[in-house]
Structures are given as C-alpha cells and as structure tokens.
Amino acid sequence: MKIGSYAGITRPSFFLVHPDLPIFIYHKPQLQPVPALGVHTENMKGIGLITKFRCSVAERTYTFSSADSSVSKTKNVRLGQKQGGSSSLYTHPSLLEMKNKKIANRARVYEFLRSIGIVPDELDGLELPVTVEVMRERVDFLHQLGITIEDINNYPLVLGCSVKKNMIPVLDYLGKLGVRKSSFTEFLRRYPQVLHASVVVDLAPVVKYLQGLDIKQNDIPRVLERYPEVLGFKLEGTMSTSVAYLVGIGVARREIGGILTRYPEILGMRVGRVIKPFVEYLESLGIPRLAVARLIEKRPYILGFGLEDLVKPNVESLLEFNVRKTSLPSVVAQYPEIVGIDLKAKLHSQMSLLHAVIELGPEDFARVVEKMPQVVSLSRIPILKHVDFLKDCGFSLQQVREMVVGCPHVLALNIDVMKLSFDYFQMEMERPLNDLVTFPAFFTYGLESTIKPRHKRTAKKGLKCSLSWLLNCSDEKFEERMDYETIDMEEMEMPSFDMNTLMEPRREESDSDYEDSEDERV
C-alpha cells in the first residue's frame, strides 16, 4: 500500500512535487502540502531550493534534504554557524586577546604598587586603573592629603576610588560643610570608606539627620571631625535607637543636640550592649536613674567608659581602699571620671603622698576620697603648696590633717583667694584658728558675696555663732536664722554632697552649647 504525499513551495511559474514517498510517521514539515502537479525537468535547473523532512522510523530520526549543490553548500555553512559548528564566526579571538591584555596591565599596576611599598594582595577582584599612570595619579593624590603608604596598606581598597569621580567630590562636600582641610588626613585615616560614598545618596542624608537631632549647623563640622564614622551609619539603625533610649531614661530632649555635639560617639553605641548595661550598673550602685540621666547630660563621655574593663574594676578598687559601699553613689555622682581612669594606681600614689606629707592614714584617706573624689587626680605640687600655706597660717601638722579630712577642698582651692579670706578671718572676724579647724569649708565660700555680708549682719545683731551656722545655708535660710532668738546646734553640721541636686528640674534655657573645657577631657 502506498500513500502519496506532496509538498511544495509555490512560485509564480512552478511547483515542486515529491510523489510516492514510503510510509513514514511524519513530524511537522517545513513545507505546506499542495495538490500534485507535474513540473518539467528543465524547469528545475538553476533553482536553489531546499526541501527537508524530519521523520522517525523505529524511534530514529532522519533528515532528508535536496538542493542545488552550489546553493546547498553555502546555506549549509550558514546553518552550521547558527548551530554553533566548529567554524562558527561567533568565537572571536579578540576577546582572548583583550583578556590577556587586561591581565598584563593589571600585572604592571601590581608591579608598580609593590615598587613603592604597597601590598596589592587584597586588590584581587577590585576594579583598578588599566594603566600605571592612572594608579600613580591616585597614589600621588592620597599623598597630597597626607595619606602614607602605611595608611594605604591599612586600607588598600582606597586605591579603587577614582580621583575625579570619588575623592574630589567627597572632599569638596566635606569642605563646604566646614570640615577643616587640616583635618582631612586624620579624617581619612579613621574612616577611609568615606571615599567610596556618594554625596547625594550616602552623605547628605546623614548630615540632614544630624541636623534633625538639633545639632547646630555650625557644629556639624566639629561632629564629623571628631567622629567621621557617623557618615557610615544607617539612619534608622543604631543612631535612632541610642537617642530614643537616652530620652526614655530622662535625658531632656532639648539637651540631645548638645550631648551629641560634645560626644557624637553615642550615635554608634549599641543600646543593648553598651548604654543600657552602663545605666543599669550605675543604678545598682545606688544612683537613681534620673540622676544618671543628668550625669549623661553634663558628661556624656562617661558612656564611653568600658563597663567590664574600667568601671567595675575601679569600683572594686574604691572598696579595696576602704571607701564605704554606701558612699559609692556620692563618689561616682560627684566625679564620674573616677570610674574611667587608671584608678588603682592613682589611689595608691595619692595615699602614699598624703601619708608622707600630713601623716594621713588609710581610713582617713578613704574619708577624703568620699568627700572629694577629685583628690585622686590632684598633682603633687599643688598639694604641697596648699599644705605649706596652711602651715604658714599657723596650723600645726595635726590641725592641717584634721582640716584636710574635714574638707579636702582646701588642697585644691585658689591659694590667692584663700589668703584674702584668711586675712579677713583674722583682721575683721577676730576668731581663733581652731574655728577654721572645726569648719575648714570656710575657705570654699565667697568672701565678698557671702562671708563679709553675713558676718556684718550677725555682728550688728550681736549674735555669737559658729562658722558653720553662719555660712552653711542658703541666703533664704540665713534670713530665717536672723529671726532666731537662739541658735539651733543641729544646723551646724558640715556640708555634704546632696544627690537630690542632680535631679532638680532643668532650667528653661539649655546650657548644652559646645564648649571645650578641661574637665571634659578624658
């Protein structure tokens, strides 16, 4: 049995016919079946046609094609190209050449870097200049900024920054903000990653955010110079959570700008790992949370004291030197820096000095630290000068020791002011020296503002009172005392630090404007 099948391509003048093909299972043909028509043999001459069928017999695939020899060869070549034959024109030898050239250029750049002392090992995979000349330009530009070979080796990725596209735009932006050019070297040493940043996408939003935290425009350069790493923080990450926590424990919102201006490192502190544990530890010592908030407002840098490395060991040192546990809150609140210094060595040094000068014993030294913890930071010369001054006033060594234990501040006051007060005490008040031994805090009061006017009032009224009763009170309380018929001896106690003064309501005006001061240097 035979089945006739015809397939052809229609042209205006002919039809191609293939009759009487064997029985096959046909796949989709490339040509459409048409009715069988006769075509003369001569009409087939010179016609470049390809007829092709794909068919399967017993799960095998066959391809049949017929064409004019000259045309068939040409088209078979083209077909082979599309099928990825070995003679494909899509395999460009130039790509290999370009790759080899790139490798050679990179090798020359690496050779140049090694010749000037830069180790390029970390630069693999980083997009670098293709020529030594461009790389030399980058290195020279960094040298002009004060960046040394050692600095580059500390962060070799800086060599991936283009001078024109990265470095100059970033430095121009920082300069326009007010960052001093003299600080660029240290700025880039601390945070070289800034050169990779986009001014519009990365830097400008951070600056805007800082302004939103009430940092004044004029203080932005100072903040960036002190803590350039802030330019790499996410706006809604650590920065926002640290500020929110401080406000939550009682730090006044209007004080945040000043706090961050003085100590912007807070913006990079983790609440859970740094700030919260520090606050809670101070609370565990007996300092109320609101008092801790006030301490942070006044001395924000205390948050940078390492809790495990410094704070806890220093508290243990205070206890070892006989400071009473009940006095720890007062000691830390008066002088927060005491938990952030090399305390044990200072305690030992000061105790030895005072023992040598005024024969002060360990227990008395502890009482001195409790009343004036700043004594641990006093230098030797001022201490000796103040002791000599008191001796010159006529006090015995024992009396000097009693005065120091009673009011350690006599070792740190302005000696010229102390002289004026002592002269008035002797010439006008005509009191015995023992009154000063009993109340050495006399030297801490202002001569013109407090001592003179109060002495004149009591002298005029004919009152005989102790120096403590006369001076150890507010102006309002003193006015009340002027109405007393008798003197209450209970009101003659020595002054002491009051924790409640830390928790008094803040003033209306903020006093957080940035000021450089000696007591804030740690």
Short mmCIF file of C-alpha atoms in Angstrom, two decimals, residues 26-485:
data_model
loop_
_atom_site.label_atom_id
_atom_site.label_comp_id
_atom_site.label_asym_id
_atom_site.label_seq_id
_atom_site.Cartn_x
_atom_site.Cartn_y
_atom_site.Cartn_z
CA TYR A 26 5.68 12.44 9.87
CA HIS A 27 6.74 15.25 12.09
CA LYS A 28 5.77 18.79 11.37
CA PRO A 29 7.08 19.54 7.90
CA GLN A 30 8.67 22.78 7.00
CA LEU A 31 6.69 22.92 3.72
CA GLN A 32 2.96 23.02 3.17
CA PRO A 33 1.22 20.14 1.23
CA VAL A 34 -0.28 21.14 -2.10
CA PRO A 35 -2.02 19.21 -4.84
CA ALA A 36 0.28 17.18 -7.10
CA LEU A 37 1.19 18.93 -10.30
CA GLY A 38 3.71 17.99 -12.94
CA VAL A 39 6.84 20.02 -13.38
CA HIS A 40 9.22 19.60 -16.26
CA THR A 41 12.76 18.65 -15.52
CA GLU A 42 14.32 21.65 -17.27
CA ASN A 43 12.34 23.97 -15.03
CA MET A 44 14.31 22.64 -12.10
CA LYS A 45 17.66 23.81 -13.47
CA GLY A 46 19.32 26.68 -11.67
CA ILE A 47 16.74 26.75 -8.91
CA GLY A 48 18.35 26.76 -5.48
CA LEU A 49 15.74 25.15 -3.29
CA ILE A 50 15.98 23.06 -0.21
CA THR A 51 13.30 20.62 0.73
CA LYS A 52 13.65 18.97 4.05
CA PHE A 53 11.61 16.48 6.04
CA ARG A 54 12.19 15.09 9.50
CA CYS A 55 10.69 11.66 10.08
CA SER A 56 11.02 8.80 12.55
CA VAL A 57 11.21 5.07 11.94
CA ALA A 58 11.56 2.77 14.91
CA GLU A 59 12.36 5.71 17.22
CA ARG A 60 15.12 7.01 14.96
CA THR A 61 15.16 10.40 13.37
CA TYR A 62 16.16 11.02 9.75
CA THR A 63 16.65 14.21 7.83
CA PHE A 64 16.13 14.42 4.11
CA SER A 65 17.13 17.40 2.04
CA SER A 66 17.70 18.21 -1.57
CA ALA A 67 19.14 21.31 -3.13
CA ASP A 68 21.27 22.69 -5.82
CA SER A 69 24.85 21.86 -4.96
CA SER A 70 26.25 25.39 -5.07
CA VAL A 71 23.44 26.94 -3.08
CA SER A 72 23.23 23.99 -0.68
CA LYS A 73 26.87 24.30 0.33
CA THR A 74 26.52 27.99 1.06
CA LYS A 75 23.39 27.59 3.11
CA ASN A 76 24.79 24.60 4.95
CA VAL A 77 27.71 26.75 6.07
CA ARG A 78 25.33 29.40 7.36
CA LEU A 79 23.23 26.78 9.05
CA GLY A 80 26.31 25.37 10.69
CA GLN A 81 27.14 28.84 12.02
CA LYS A 82 23.79 29.12 13.74
CA GLN A 83 24.11 25.65 15.23
CA GLY A 84 27.48 26.51 16.76
CA GLY A 85 29.69 24.42 14.48
CA SER A 86 33.45 24.39 14.80
CA SER A 87 33.79 27.06 12.17
CA SER A 88 31.41 29.50 13.97
CA LEU A 89 32.30 33.16 13.46
CA TYR A 90 30.96 33.96 16.98
CA THR A 91 34.19 32.73 18.55
CA HIS A 92 36.17 35.98 18.49
CA PRO A 93 39.91 35.61 19.00
CA SER A 94 39.95 39.30 20.01
CA LEU A 95 38.18 38.52 23.30
CA LEU A 96 41.03 36.31 24.39
CA GLU A 97 43.49 38.94 23.34
CA MET A 98 41.64 41.57 25.35
CA LYS A 99 41.62 39.31 28.40
CA ASN A 100 45.34 38.68 28.15
CA LYS A 101 45.98 42.39 27.72
CA LYS A 102 43.95 43.17 30.82
CA ILE A 103 45.89 40.62 32.84
CA ALA A 104 49.15 42.10 31.60
CA ASN A 105 48.05 45.65 32.52
CA ARG A 106 47.00 44.56 35.99
CA ALA A 107 50.34 42.83 36.47
CA ARG A 108 52.13 46.07 35.61
CA VAL A 109 49.94 48.00 38.06
CA TYR A 110 50.70 45.46 40.78
CA GLU A 111 54.38 45.69 40.00
CA PHE A 112 54.24 49.47 40.36
CA LEU A 113 52.43 49.22 43.70
CA ARG A 114 54.95 46.75 45.05
CA SER A 115 57.79 49.01 43.93
CA ILE A 116 56.52 51.80 46.22
CA GLY A 117 55.80 49.51 49.17
CA ILE A 118 52.09 48.78 48.72
CA VAL A 119 50.94 45.17 49.11
CA PRO A 120 48.25 44.56 46.45
CA ASP A 121 47.14 41.14 47.72
CA GLU A 122 43.70 42.42 48.81
CA LEU A 123 43.03 44.13 45.48
CA ASP A 124 42.15 40.99 43.52
CA GLY A 125 38.65 41.38 42.15
CA LEU A 126 38.65 45.16 42.69
CA GLU A 127 38.24 47.39 39.65
CA LEU A 128 41.56 49.17 39.21
CA PRO A 129 43.02 51.58 36.65
CA VAL A 130 44.22 49.87 33.50
CA THR A 131 47.43 51.89 33.38
CA VAL A 132 50.23 52.59 35.79
CA GLU A 133 49.90 56.30 35.08
CA VAL A 134 46.35 56.49 36.44
CA MET A 135 47.30 54.46 39.51
CA ARG A 136 50.25 56.73 40.14
CA GLU A 137 47.86 59.70 39.98
CA ARG A 138 45.70 58.16 42.70
CA VAL A 139 48.64 57.42 44.95
CA ASP A 140 50.07 60.91 44.48
CA PHE A 141 46.69 62.49 45.29
CA LEU A 142 46.46 60.49 48.50
CA HIS A 143 50.00 61.55 49.40
CA GLN A 144 48.97 65.18 48.95
CA LEU A 145 46.24 64.58 51.53
CA GLY A 146 48.82 63.25 53.97
CA ILE A 147 47.94 59.58 53.50
CA THR A 148 51.08 57.47 53.76
CA ILE A 149 51.98 54.10 52.26
CA GLU A 150 51.31 52.58 55.67
CA ASP A 151 47.84 54.13 55.70
CA ILE A 152 47.12 52.71 52.25
CA ASN A 153 48.27 49.27 53.35
CA ASN A 154 45.90 49.51 56.30
CA TYR A 155 43.04 50.06 53.84
CA PRO A 156 44.24 49.20 50.30
CA LEU A 157 40.66 49.33 48.95
CA VAL A 158 41.06 53.10 48.83
CA LEU A 159 43.00 52.55 45.59
CA GLY A 160 39.73 51.57 43.97
CA CYS A 161 38.45 55.15 44.32
CA SER A 162 38.74 57.43 41.32
CA VAL A 163 40.27 60.82 41.98
CA LYS A 164 37.74 62.68 39.83
CA LYS A 165 34.65 60.55 40.43
CA ASN A 166 35.09 59.72 44.13
CA MET A 167 37.78 61.56 46.05
CA ILE A 168 37.35 65.14 44.84
CA PRO A 169 33.50 65.22 45.11
CA VAL A 170 33.56 63.81 48.65
CA LEU A 171 36.32 66.13 49.87
CA ASP A 172 34.66 69.14 48.24
CA TYR A 173 31.42 68.30 50.03
CA LEU A 174 33.15 67.98 53.40
CA GLY A 175 34.91 71.27 52.80
CA LYS A 176 31.64 73.02 52.01
CA LEU A 177 30.18 71.71 55.26
CA GLY A 178 33.05 73.36 57.12
CA VAL A 179 35.31 70.39 57.83
CA ARG A 180 38.81 71.84 58.04
CA LYS A 181 41.27 70.79 55.36
CA SER A 182 43.88 70.37 58.07
CA SER A 183 41.74 67.58 59.50
CA PHE A 184 41.36 65.66 56.22
CA THR A 185 44.37 63.45 56.90
CA GLU A 186 43.14 62.22 60.26
CA PHE A 187 39.60 62.10 58.93
CA LEU A 188 40.58 59.71 56.13
CA ARG A 189 42.82 57.63 58.36
CA ARG A 190 39.93 56.98 60.70
CA TYR A 191 37.27 56.50 58.04
CA PRO A 192 38.75 55.96 54.56
CA GLN A 193 35.49 54.28 53.49
CA VAL A 194 34.01 57.76 53.07
CA LEU A 195 35.79 57.99 49.69
CA HIS A 196 33.55 55.21 48.38
CA ALA A 197 30.41 57.10 49.37
CA SER A 198 28.01 59.00 47.16
CA VAL A 199 27.50 62.58 48.26
CA VAL A 200 23.82 62.61 47.32
CA VAL A 201 22.86 59.07 48.32
CA ASP A 202 25.06 58.47 51.38
CA LEU A 203 26.50 61.63 52.93
CA ALA A 204 23.87 64.35 52.54
CA PRO A 205 21.07 62.29 54.20
CA VAL A 206 23.24 61.66 57.28
CA VAL A 207 24.06 65.34 57.64
CA LYS A 208 20.38 66.19 57.36
CA TYR A 209 19.58 63.61 60.02
CA LEU A 210 22.17 65.09 62.40
CA GLN A 211 20.59 68.50 61.96
CA GLY A 212 17.26 66.91 62.81
CA LEU A 213 18.75 65.86 66.16
CA ASP A 214 19.20 69.56 67.00
CA ILE A 215 22.90 69.62 66.24
CA LYS A 216 23.55 73.16 65.08
CA GLN A 217 24.71 73.75 61.54
CA ASN A 218 27.93 75.31 62.80
CA ASP A 219 28.63 72.26 64.96
CA ILE A 220 28.23 69.70 62.16
CA PRO A 221 31.91 70.02 61.05
CA ARG A 222 33.09 69.52 64.63
CA VAL A 223 30.93 66.43 64.99
CA LEU A 224 32.25 64.94 61.74
CA GLU A 225 35.86 65.72 62.60
CA ARG A 226 35.51 64.09 66.00
CA TYR A 227 33.57 61.06 64.80
CA PRO A 228 33.78 60.62 61.00
CA GLU A 229 32.45 57.06 61.27
CA VAL A 230 28.98 58.53 61.75
CA LEU A 231 28.79 59.06 57.99
CA GLY A 232 28.56 55.30 57.51
CA PHE A 233 25.65 54.64 59.88
CA LYS A 234 22.13 53.79 58.82
CA LEU A 235 19.65 56.48 59.73
CA GLU A 236 17.10 54.17 61.28
CA GLY A 237 19.62 51.89 62.94
CA THR A 238 21.90 52.45 65.92
CA MET A 239 21.66 56.25 65.79
CA SER A 240 17.92 56.43 66.29
CA THR A 241 17.76 53.74 68.98
CA SER A 242 20.52 55.25 71.12
CA VAL A 243 18.87 58.66 71.13
CA ALA A 244 15.45 57.16 71.88
CA TYR A 245 16.84 55.24 74.86
CA LEU A 246 18.51 58.30 76.37
CA VAL A 247 15.30 60.28 76.14
CA GLY A 248 13.49 57.33 77.66
CA ILE A 249 15.62 57.31 80.84
CA GLY A 250 15.07 61.02 81.44
CA VAL A 251 17.62 62.88 79.33
CA ALA A 252 15.98 66.13 78.28
CA ARG A 253 15.09 66.13 74.58
CA ARG A 254 16.38 69.67 74.18
CA GLU A 255 19.76 68.55 75.54
CA ILE A 256 20.30 65.87 72.88
CA GLY A 257 21.88 68.25 70.37
CA GLY A 258 24.47 69.45 72.87
CA ILE A 259 25.18 65.94 74.12
CA LEU A 260 25.81 64.62 70.62
CA THR A 261 27.92 67.64 69.74
CA ARG A 262 30.21 67.02 72.70
CA TYR A 263 30.25 63.25 72.36
CA PRO A 264 28.92 62.06 68.96
CA GLU A 265 30.29 58.56 69.62
CA ILE A 266 26.96 57.89 71.34
CA LEU A 267 25.40 57.58 67.89
CA GLY A 268 27.44 54.46 67.26
CA MET A 269 26.78 52.78 70.60
CA ARG A 270 24.52 49.76 70.83
CA VAL A 271 21.81 50.25 73.39
CA GLY A 272 21.65 46.62 74.46
CA ARG A 273 25.39 46.08 74.60
CA VAL A 274 26.74 49.43 75.83
CA ILE A 275 24.34 52.13 77.02
CA LYS A 276 21.70 50.11 78.85
CA PRO A 277 24.16 47.92 80.83
CA PHE A 278 26.11 51.05 81.86
CA VAL A 279 23.00 52.85 83.08
CA GLU A 280 21.74 49.81 84.95
CA TYR A 281 25.09 49.28 86.66
CA LEU A 282 25.14 52.85 87.98
CA GLU A 283 21.62 52.30 89.23
CA SER A 284 22.79 49.16 91.02
CA LEU A 285 25.34 51.28 92.91
CA GLY A 286 22.50 53.38 94.28
CA ILE A 287 22.37 56.27 91.80
CA PRO A 288 18.77 56.99 90.77
CA ARG A 289 18.03 56.69 87.06
CA LEU A 290 17.15 60.36 86.74
CA ALA A 291 20.47 61.27 88.36
CA VAL A 292 22.23 59.05 85.81
CA ALA A 293 20.40 60.95 83.06
CA ARG A 294 21.64 64.25 84.49
CA LEU A 295 25.20 62.92 84.65
CA ILE A 296 24.97 61.97 80.98
CA GLU A 297 23.70 65.44 80.13
CA LYS A 298 26.68 67.04 81.86
CA ARG A 299 29.36 64.48 80.97
CA PRO A 300 28.16 62.35 78.04
CA TYR A 301 31.62 60.88 77.53
CA ILE A 302 31.16 58.66 80.59
CA LEU A 303 29.14 56.33 78.33
CA GLY A 304 32.41 55.54 76.60
CA PHE A 305 33.97 54.08 79.75
CA GLY A 306 34.29 50.33 79.29
CA LEU A 307 31.95 48.72 81.80
CA GLU A 308 33.86 45.46 82.20
CA ASP A 309 37.36 46.82 81.55
CA LEU A 310 37.24 50.01 83.63
CA VAL A 311 34.08 50.81 85.55
CA LYS A 312 33.60 47.60 87.52
CA PRO A 313 37.31 47.15 88.36
CA ASN A 314 37.51 50.78 89.52
CA VAL A 315 34.53 50.37 91.83
CA GLU A 316 36.23 47.31 93.30
CA SER A 317 39.39 49.38 93.81
CA LEU A 318 37.45 52.02 95.75
CA LEU A 319 36.14 49.32 98.06
CA GLU A 320 39.66 47.90 98.49
CA PHE A 321 40.86 51.34 99.62
CA ASN A 322 38.21 51.46 102.39
CA VAL A 323 35.64 53.62 100.60
CA ARG A 324 32.30 52.62 102.09
CA LYS A 325 29.78 50.96 99.81
CA THR A 326 27.12 53.41 100.93
CA SER A 327 29.34 56.26 99.74
CA LEU A 328 29.87 54.88 96.23
CA PRO A 329 26.83 56.69 94.72
CA SER A 330 28.08 60.02 96.05
CA VAL A 331 31.65 59.38 94.88
CA VAL A 332 30.61 58.49 91.34
CA ALA A 333 28.00 61.25 91.11
CA GLN A 334 30.49 63.92 92.25
CA TYR A 335 33.28 62.77 89.97
CA PRO A 336 32.07 60.34 87.25
CA GLU A 337 35.54 60.32 85.71
CA ILE A 338 36.76 58.29 88.66
CA VAL A 339 35.33 55.12 87.11
CA GLY A 340 37.03 55.77 83.77
CA ILE A 341 40.68 56.29 84.76
CA ASP A 342 43.53 54.02 85.85
CA LEU A 343 42.23 54.31 89.38
CA LYS A 344 44.07 51.73 91.43
CA ALA A 345 47.48 53.21 90.65
CA LYS A 346 46.23 56.74 91.42
CA LEU A 347 44.69 55.68 94.72
CA HIS A 348 47.94 54.08 95.81
CA SER A 349 50.00 57.08 94.70
CA GLN A 350 47.81 59.69 96.43
CA MET A 351 47.51 57.72 99.64
CA SER A 352 51.30 57.41 99.82
CA LEU A 353 51.75 61.13 99.12
CA LEU A 354 49.29 62.30 101.78
CA HIS A 355 50.73 59.89 104.30
CA ALA A 356 54.19 61.30 103.66
CA VAL A 357 53.07 64.95 103.80
CA ILE A 358 50.49 65.05 106.61
CA GLU A 359 50.69 61.52 108.02
CA LEU A 360 47.23 60.62 106.72
CA GLY A 361 46.18 57.04 107.48
CA PRO A 362 44.27 54.63 105.18
CA GLU A 363 40.89 55.16 106.88
CA ASP A 364 41.22 58.95 106.78
CA PHE A 365 42.33 58.76 103.16
CA ALA A 366 39.11 56.88 102.36
CA ARG A 367 37.07 59.65 104.04
CA VAL A 368 38.93 62.22 101.93
CA VAL A 369 38.06 60.31 98.74
CA GLU A 370 34.42 60.08 99.80
CA LYS A 371 34.17 63.83 100.33
CA MET A 372 36.26 64.92 97.35
CA PRO A 373 36.94 62.07 94.91
CA GLN A 374 38.77 64.52 92.65
CA VAL A 375 41.69 64.19 95.06
CA VAL A 376 42.83 61.13 93.14
CA SER A 377 43.66 63.38 90.17
CA LEU A 378 45.46 66.17 92.03
CA SER A 379 49.12 66.53 91.16
CA ARG A 380 51.86 66.52 93.77
CA ILE A 381 52.93 70.18 93.52
CA PRO A 382 49.51 71.78 94.25
CA ILE A 383 49.04 69.50 97.24
CA LEU A 384 52.40 70.51 98.69
CA LYS A 385 51.70 74.23 98.11
CA HIS A 386 48.37 74.10 99.92
CA VAL A 387 49.81 72.20 102.86
CA ASP A 388 52.63 74.75 103.15
CA PHE A 389 50.09 77.60 103.02
CA LEU A 390 48.10 76.18 105.91
CA LYS A 391 51.26 75.66 107.93
CA ASP A 392 52.26 79.26 107.25
CA CYS A 393 48.89 80.37 108.60
CA GLY A 394 49.92 78.86 111.94
CA PHE A 395 48.20 75.49 111.86
CA SER A 396 50.03 72.51 113.27
CA LEU A 397 50.55 69.32 111.26
CA GLN A 398 47.76 67.63 113.22
CA GLN A 399 45.41 70.56 112.58
CA VAL A 400 46.24 70.52 108.88
CA ARG A 401 45.44 66.82 108.79
CA GLU A 402 42.10 67.42 110.52
CA MET A 403 41.27 70.20 108.07
CA VAL A 404 42.10 68.02 105.07
CA VAL A 405 39.94 65.19 106.38
CA GLY A 406 37.14 67.62 107.24
CA CYS A 407 37.24 69.48 103.91
CA PRO A 408 39.65 68.06 101.33
CA HIS A 409 38.87 71.01 99.06
CA VAL A 410 41.46 73.04 100.96
CA LEU A 411 44.01 71.12 98.86
CA ALA A 412 42.58 72.40 95.58
CA LEU A 413 41.28 75.95 96.09
CA ASN A 414 42.86 79.09 94.69
CA ILE A 415 45.57 79.99 97.17
CA ASP A 416 45.32 83.75 96.49
CA VAL A 417 41.61 83.69 97.33
CA MET A 418 42.31 81.61 100.42
CA LYS A 419 44.81 84.23 101.59
CA LEU A 420 42.24 87.02 101.29
CA SER A 421 39.65 85.03 103.21
CA PHE A 422 42.14 84.13 105.93
CA ASP A 423 43.21 87.77 106.32
CA TYR A 424 39.57 88.85 106.77
CA PHE A 425 39.05 85.99 109.23
CA GLN A 426 41.93 87.22 111.37
CA MET A 427 41.60 91.00 110.99
CA GLU A 428 37.83 91.54 110.94
CA MET A 429 36.24 88.46 112.41
CA GLU A 430 38.93 88.03 115.07
CA ARG A 431 38.21 84.37 115.60
CA PRO A 432 40.58 81.70 116.90
CA LEU A 433 42.32 79.36 114.43
CA ASN A 434 40.52 76.41 115.92
CA ASP A 435 37.28 77.69 114.36
CA LEU A 436 38.82 77.04 110.96
CA VAL A 437 39.99 73.60 112.07
CA THR A 438 36.41 72.84 113.04
CA PHE A 439 34.96 74.32 109.85
CA PRO A 440 37.66 74.36 107.12
CA ALA A 441 34.89 74.72 104.49
CA PHE A 442 35.08 78.43 105.37
CA PHE A 443 37.61 78.75 102.54
CA THR A 444 35.07 77.48 99.98
CA TYR A 445 32.69 80.45 100.40
CA GLY A 446 32.96 83.72 98.51
CA LEU A 447 34.47 86.50 100.57
CA GLU A 448 32.52 89.38 99.05
CA SER A 449 29.31 87.52 98.23
CA THR A 450 28.83 85.56 101.44
CA ILE A 451 31.38 85.88 104.24
CA LYS A 452 31.51 89.67 104.62
CA PRO A 453 27.79 90.48 104.37
CA ARG A 454 26.75 87.69 106.74
CA HIS A 455 29.44 88.48 109.27
CA LYS A 456 28.36 92.14 109.33
CA ARG A 457 24.71 91.14 109.85
CA THR A 458 25.47 88.86 112.79
CA ALA A 459 27.97 91.31 114.31
CA LYS A 460 25.42 94.11 114.12
CA LYS A 461 22.81 91.92 115.80
CA GLY A 462 25.33 90.76 118.37
CA LEU A 463 24.95 87.07 117.57
CA LYS A 464 27.70 84.68 118.59
CA CYS A 465 27.64 81.72 116.21
CA SER A 466 29.89 79.10 114.69
CA LEU A 467 31.25 79.45 111.17
CA SER A 468 29.05 76.52 110.12
CA TRP A 469 25.87 78.21 111.38
CA LEU A 470 26.93 81.42 109.67
CA LEU A 471 27.81 80.01 106.28
CA ASN A 472 26.36 76.54 105.77
CA CYS A 473 22.95 77.56 104.45
CA SER A 474 21.24 79.29 101.54
CA ASP A 475 20.54 83.01 101.53
CA GLU A 476 16.86 82.32 102.26
CA LYS A 477 17.74 80.10 105.20
CA PHE A 478 20.16 82.70 106.53
CA GLU A 479 17.39 85.31 106.51
CA GLU A 480 15.27 82.96 108.59
CA ARG A 481 18.13 82.49 111.02
CA MET A 482 18.35 86.21 111.50
CA ASP A 483 14.93 85.98 113.14
CA TYR A 484 16.01 83.25 115.58
CA GLU A 485 16.22 84.10 119.26
#
